[in-house]
PDB file of C-alpha atoms in Angstrom:
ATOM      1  CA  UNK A  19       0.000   0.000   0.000  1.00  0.00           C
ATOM      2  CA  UNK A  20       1.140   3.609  -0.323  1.00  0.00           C
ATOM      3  CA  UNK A  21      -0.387   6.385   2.177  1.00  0.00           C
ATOM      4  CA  UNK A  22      -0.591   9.659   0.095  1.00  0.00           C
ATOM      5  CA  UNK A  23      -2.140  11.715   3.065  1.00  0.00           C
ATOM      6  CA  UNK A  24      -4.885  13.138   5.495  1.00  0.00           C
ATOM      7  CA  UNK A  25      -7.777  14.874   4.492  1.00  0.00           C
ATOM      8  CA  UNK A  26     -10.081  17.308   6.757  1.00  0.00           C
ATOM      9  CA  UNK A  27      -7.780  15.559  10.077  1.00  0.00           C
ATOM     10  CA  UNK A  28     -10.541  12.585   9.371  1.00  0.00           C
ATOM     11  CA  UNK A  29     -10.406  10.412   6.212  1.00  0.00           C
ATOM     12  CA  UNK A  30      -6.862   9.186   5.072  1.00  0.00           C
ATOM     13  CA  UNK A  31      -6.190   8.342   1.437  1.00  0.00           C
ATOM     14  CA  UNK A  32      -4.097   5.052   0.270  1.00  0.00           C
ATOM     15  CA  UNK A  33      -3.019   3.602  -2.873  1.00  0.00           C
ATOM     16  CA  UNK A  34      -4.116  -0.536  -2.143  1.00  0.00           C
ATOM     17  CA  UNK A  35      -3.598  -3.039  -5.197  1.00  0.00           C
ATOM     18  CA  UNK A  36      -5.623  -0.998  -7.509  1.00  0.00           C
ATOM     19  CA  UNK A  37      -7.780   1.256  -5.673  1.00  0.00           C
ATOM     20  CA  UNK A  38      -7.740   3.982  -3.984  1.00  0.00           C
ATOM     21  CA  UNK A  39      -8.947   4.083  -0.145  1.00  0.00           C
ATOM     22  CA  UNK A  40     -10.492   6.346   1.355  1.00  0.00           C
ATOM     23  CA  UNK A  41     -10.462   5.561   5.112  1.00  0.00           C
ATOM     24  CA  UNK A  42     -12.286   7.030   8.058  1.00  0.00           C
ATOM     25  CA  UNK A  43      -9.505   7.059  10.684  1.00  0.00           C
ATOM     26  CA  UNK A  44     -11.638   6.746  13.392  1.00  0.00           C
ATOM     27  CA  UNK A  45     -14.508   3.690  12.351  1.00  0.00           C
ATOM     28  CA  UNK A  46     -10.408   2.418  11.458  1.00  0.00           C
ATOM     29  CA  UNK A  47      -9.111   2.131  14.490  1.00  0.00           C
ATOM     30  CA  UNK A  48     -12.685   1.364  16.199  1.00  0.00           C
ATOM     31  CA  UNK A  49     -12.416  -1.868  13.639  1.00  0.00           C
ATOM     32  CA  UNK A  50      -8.960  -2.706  14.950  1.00  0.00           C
ATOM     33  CA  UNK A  51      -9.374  -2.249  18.338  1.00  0.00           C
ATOM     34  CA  UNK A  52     -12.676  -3.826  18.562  1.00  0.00           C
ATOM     35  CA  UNK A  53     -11.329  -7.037  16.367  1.00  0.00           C
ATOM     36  CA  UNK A  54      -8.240  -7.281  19.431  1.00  0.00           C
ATOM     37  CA  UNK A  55     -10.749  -7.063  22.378  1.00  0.00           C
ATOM     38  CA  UNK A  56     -12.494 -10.016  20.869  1.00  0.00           C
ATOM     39  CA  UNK A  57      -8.957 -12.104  20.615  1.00  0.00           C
ATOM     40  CA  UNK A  58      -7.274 -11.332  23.275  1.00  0.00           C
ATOM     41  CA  UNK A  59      -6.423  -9.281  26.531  1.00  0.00           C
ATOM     42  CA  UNK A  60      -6.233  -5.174  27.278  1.00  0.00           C
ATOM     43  CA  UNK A  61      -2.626  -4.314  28.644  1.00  0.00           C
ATOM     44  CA  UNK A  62      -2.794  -2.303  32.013  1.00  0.00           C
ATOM     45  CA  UNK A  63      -1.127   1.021  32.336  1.00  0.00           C
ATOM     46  CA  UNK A  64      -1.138   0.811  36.622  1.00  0.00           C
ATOM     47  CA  UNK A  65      -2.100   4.540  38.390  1.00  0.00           C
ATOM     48  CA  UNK A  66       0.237   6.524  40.504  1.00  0.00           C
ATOM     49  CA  UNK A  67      -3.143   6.781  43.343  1.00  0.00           C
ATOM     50  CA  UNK A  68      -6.032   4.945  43.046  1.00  0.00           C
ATOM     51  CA  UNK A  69      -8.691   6.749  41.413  1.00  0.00           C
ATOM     52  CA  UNK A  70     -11.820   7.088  43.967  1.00  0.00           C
ATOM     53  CA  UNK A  71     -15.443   6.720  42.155  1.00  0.00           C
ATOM     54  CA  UNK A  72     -18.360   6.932  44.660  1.00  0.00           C
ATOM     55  CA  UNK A  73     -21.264   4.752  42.591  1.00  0.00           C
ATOM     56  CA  UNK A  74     -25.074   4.758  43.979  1.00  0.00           C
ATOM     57  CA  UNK A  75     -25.644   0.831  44.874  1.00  0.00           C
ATOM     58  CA  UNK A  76     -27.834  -0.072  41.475  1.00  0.00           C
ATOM     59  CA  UNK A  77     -24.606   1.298  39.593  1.00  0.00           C
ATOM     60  CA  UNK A  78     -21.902  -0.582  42.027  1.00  0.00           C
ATOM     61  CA  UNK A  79     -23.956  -4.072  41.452  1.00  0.00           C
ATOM     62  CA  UNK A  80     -23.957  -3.125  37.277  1.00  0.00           C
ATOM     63  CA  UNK A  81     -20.114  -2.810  37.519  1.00  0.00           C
ATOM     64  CA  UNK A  82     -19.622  -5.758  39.931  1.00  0.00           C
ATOM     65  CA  UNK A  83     -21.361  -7.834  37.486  1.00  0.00           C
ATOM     66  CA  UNK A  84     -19.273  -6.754  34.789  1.00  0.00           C
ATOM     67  CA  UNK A  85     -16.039  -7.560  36.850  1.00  0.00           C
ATOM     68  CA  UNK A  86     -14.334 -10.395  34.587  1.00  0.00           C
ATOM     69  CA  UNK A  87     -14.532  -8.762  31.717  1.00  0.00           C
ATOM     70  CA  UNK A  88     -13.011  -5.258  32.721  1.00  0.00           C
ATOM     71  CA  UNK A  89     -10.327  -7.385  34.393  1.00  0.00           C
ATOM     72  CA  UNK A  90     -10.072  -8.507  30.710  1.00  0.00           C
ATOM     73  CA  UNK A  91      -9.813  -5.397  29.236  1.00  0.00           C
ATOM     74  CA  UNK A  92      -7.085  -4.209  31.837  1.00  0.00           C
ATOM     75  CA  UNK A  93      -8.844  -2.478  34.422  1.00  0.00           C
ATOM     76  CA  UNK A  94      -8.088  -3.113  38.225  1.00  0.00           C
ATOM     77  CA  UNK A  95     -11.096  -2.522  40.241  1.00  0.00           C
ATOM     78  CA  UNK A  96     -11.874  -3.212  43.447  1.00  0.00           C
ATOM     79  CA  UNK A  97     -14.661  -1.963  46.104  1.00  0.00           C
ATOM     80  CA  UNK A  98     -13.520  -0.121  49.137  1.00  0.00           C
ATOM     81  CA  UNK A  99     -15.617   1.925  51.044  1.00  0.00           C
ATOM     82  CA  UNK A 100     -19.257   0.171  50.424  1.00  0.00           C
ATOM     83  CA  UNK A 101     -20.181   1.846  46.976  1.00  0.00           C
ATOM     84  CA  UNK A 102     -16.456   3.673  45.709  1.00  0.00           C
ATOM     85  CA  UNK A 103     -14.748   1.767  43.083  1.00  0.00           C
ATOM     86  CA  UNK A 104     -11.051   2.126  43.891  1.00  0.00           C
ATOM     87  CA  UNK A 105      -9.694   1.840  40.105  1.00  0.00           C
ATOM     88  CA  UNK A 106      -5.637   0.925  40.295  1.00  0.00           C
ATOM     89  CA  UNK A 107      -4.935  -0.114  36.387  1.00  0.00           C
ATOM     90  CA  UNK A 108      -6.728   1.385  33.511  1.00  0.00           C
ATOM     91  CA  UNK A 109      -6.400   0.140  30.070  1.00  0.00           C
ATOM     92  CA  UNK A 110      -3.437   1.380  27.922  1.00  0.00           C
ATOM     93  CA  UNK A 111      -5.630   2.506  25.165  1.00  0.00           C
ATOM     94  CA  UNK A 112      -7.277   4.832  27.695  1.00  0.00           C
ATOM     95  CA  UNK A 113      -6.539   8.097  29.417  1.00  0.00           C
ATOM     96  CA  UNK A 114      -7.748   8.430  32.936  1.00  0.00           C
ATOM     97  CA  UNK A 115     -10.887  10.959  31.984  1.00  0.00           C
ATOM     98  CA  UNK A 116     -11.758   8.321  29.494  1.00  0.00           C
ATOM     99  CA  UNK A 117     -11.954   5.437  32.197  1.00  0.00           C
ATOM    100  CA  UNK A 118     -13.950   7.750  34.558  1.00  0.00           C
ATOM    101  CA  UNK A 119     -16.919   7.804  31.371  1.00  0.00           C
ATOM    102  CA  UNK A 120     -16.102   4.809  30.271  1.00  0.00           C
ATOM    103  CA  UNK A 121     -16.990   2.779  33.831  1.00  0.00           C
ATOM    104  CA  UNK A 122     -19.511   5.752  34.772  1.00  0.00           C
ATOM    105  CA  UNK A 123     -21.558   4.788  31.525  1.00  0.00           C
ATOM    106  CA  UNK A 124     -21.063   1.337  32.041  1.00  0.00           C
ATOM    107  CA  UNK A 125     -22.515   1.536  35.446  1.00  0.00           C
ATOM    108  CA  UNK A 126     -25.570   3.166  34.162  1.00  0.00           C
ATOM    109  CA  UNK A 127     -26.386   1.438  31.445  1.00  0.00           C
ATOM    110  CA  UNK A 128     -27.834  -2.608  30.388  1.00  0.00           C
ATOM    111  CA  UNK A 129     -25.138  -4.622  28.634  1.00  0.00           C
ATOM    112  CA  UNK A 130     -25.897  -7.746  26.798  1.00  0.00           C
ATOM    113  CA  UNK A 131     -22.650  -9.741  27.036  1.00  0.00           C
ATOM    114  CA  UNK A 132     -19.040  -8.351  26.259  1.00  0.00           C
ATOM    115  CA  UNK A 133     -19.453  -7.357  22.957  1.00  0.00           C
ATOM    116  CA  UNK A 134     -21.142  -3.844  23.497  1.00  0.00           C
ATOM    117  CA  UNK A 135     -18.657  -2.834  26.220  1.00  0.00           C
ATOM    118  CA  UNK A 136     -15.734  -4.034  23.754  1.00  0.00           C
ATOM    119  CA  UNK A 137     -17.647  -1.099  21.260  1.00  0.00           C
ATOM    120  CA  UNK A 138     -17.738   1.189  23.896  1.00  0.00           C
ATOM    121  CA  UNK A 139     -14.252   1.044  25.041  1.00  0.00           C
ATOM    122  CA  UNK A 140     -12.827   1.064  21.160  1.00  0.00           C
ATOM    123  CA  UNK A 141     -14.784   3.902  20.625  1.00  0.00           C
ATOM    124  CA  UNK A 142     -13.259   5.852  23.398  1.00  0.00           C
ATOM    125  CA  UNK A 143      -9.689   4.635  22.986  1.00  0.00           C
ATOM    126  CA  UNK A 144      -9.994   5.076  18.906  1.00  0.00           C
ATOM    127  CA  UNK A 145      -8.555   8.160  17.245  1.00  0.00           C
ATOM    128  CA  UNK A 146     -10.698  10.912  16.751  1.00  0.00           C
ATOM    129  CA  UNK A 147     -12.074  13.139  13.585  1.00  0.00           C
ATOM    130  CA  UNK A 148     -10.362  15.673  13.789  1.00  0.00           C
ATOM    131  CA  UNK A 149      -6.913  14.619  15.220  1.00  0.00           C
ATOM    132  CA  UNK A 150      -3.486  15.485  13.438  1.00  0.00           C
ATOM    133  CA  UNK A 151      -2.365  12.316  12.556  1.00  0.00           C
ATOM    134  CA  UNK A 152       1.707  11.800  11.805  1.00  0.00           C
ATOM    135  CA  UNK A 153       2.329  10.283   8.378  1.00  0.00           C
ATOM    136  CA  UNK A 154       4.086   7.210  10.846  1.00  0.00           C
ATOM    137  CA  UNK A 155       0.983   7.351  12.961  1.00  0.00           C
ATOM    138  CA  UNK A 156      -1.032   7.129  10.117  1.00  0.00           C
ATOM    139  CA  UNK A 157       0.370   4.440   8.250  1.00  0.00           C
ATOM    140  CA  UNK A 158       0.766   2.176  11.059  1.00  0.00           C
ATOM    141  CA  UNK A 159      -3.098   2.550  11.303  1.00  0.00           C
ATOM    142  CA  UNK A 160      -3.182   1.591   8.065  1.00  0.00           C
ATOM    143  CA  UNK A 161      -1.266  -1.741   7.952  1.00  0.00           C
ATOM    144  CA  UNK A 162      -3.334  -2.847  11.109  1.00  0.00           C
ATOM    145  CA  UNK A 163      -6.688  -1.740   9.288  1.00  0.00           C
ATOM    146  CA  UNK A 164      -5.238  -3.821   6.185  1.00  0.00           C
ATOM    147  CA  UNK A 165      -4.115  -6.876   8.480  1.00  0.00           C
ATOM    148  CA  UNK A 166      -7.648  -6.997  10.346  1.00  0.00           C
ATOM    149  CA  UNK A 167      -9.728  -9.442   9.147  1.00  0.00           C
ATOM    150  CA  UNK A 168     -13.316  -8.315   8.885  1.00  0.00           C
ATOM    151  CA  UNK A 169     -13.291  -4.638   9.649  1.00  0.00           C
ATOM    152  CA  UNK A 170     -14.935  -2.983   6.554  1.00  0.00           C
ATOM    153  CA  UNK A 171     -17.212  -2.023   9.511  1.00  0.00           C
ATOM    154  CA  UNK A 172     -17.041  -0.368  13.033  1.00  0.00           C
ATOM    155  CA  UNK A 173     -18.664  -2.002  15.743  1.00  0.00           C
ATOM    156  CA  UNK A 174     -21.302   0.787  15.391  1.00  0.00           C
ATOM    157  CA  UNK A 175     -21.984  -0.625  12.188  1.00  0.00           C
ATOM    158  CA  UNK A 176     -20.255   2.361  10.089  1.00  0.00           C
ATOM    159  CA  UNK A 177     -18.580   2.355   6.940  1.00  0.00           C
ATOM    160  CA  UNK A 178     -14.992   2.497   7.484  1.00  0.00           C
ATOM    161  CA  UNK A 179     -13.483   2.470   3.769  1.00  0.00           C
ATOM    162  CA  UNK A 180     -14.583   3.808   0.390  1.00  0.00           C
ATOM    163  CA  UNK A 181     -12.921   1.878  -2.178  1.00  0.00           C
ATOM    164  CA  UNK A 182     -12.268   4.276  -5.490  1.00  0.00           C
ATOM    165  CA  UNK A 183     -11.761   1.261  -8.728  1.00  0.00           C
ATOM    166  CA  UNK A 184     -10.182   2.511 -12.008  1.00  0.00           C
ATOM    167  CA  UNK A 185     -13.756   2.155 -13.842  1.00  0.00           C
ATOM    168  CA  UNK A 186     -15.289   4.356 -11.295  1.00  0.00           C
ATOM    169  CA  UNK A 187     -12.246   6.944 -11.710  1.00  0.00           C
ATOM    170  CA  UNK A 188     -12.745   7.265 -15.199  1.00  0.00           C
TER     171      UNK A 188
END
């Protein structure tokens, strides 16, 4: 492949075979992200202090439930005081503000397995529209778009790639 650019800090455009891409950097990296939660484990980047979050008791039984698979993911959680969640390991992907909405909407919302909480956490770990991507940064998102099997699609359902043939140039 061959990454001309970044257009609008959103879509980035690549030479593939014989088309031309047109990728949507962020449904991109929601694909890849997503595709890794499903095979594997979150690494764990461990905080300096615990982070404190008080939780009403509906909200601290939604999160204990969910338990495993934020372990999974790379968070370490544990109740102290009856309803604050003492978080001491976020996921790498994440920034600390992130976690905070990530487990506060979690705790508020119904979940139907793992799947929609992996869609929720690649969503807030994914790059955004609008962010200055690095030609490196770029292409790297590229080659793991390209090596990810099944991600035409976010897990939102979204388009991530318009494919430009030599027919339709013309």
């Amino acid at each position: 492949y061959l990454y001309f650019g970044q257009v609008e800090r959103a879509y980035l455009l690549v030479r593939h075979k014989t088309e031309l891409l047109i990728l949507d950097q962020h449904a991109a990296h929601e694909a890849v992200l997503f595709a890794r939660m499903r095979t594997g484990t979150g690494d764990s980047q461990f905080l300096a202090m615990d982070m404190e979050l008080p939780l009403h008791p509906a909200e601290a039984d939604a999160l204990s439930a969910l338990m495993p698979e934020l372990t999974r993911l790379g968070f370490s959680l544990d109740f102290g005081k009856s309803d604050v969640l003492l978080v001491r390991a976020i996921p790498a992907a994440l920034s600390l503000p992130e976690s905070r909405e990530f487990l506060r909407e979690l705790a508020q919302g119904k979940t139907d397995g793992p799947e929609p909480i992996w869609a929720l956490l690649a969503c807030k770990a994914a790059v955004k529209a609008g962010q200055e991507l690095t030609p490196d940064e770029a292409s790297a998102l590229v080659r793991q778009w390209l090596d990810t099997p099944d991600a035409e699609h976010c897990p939102h359902g979204r388009p991530v790639v318009r494919r430009l043939d030599g027919p339709f140039l013309e």
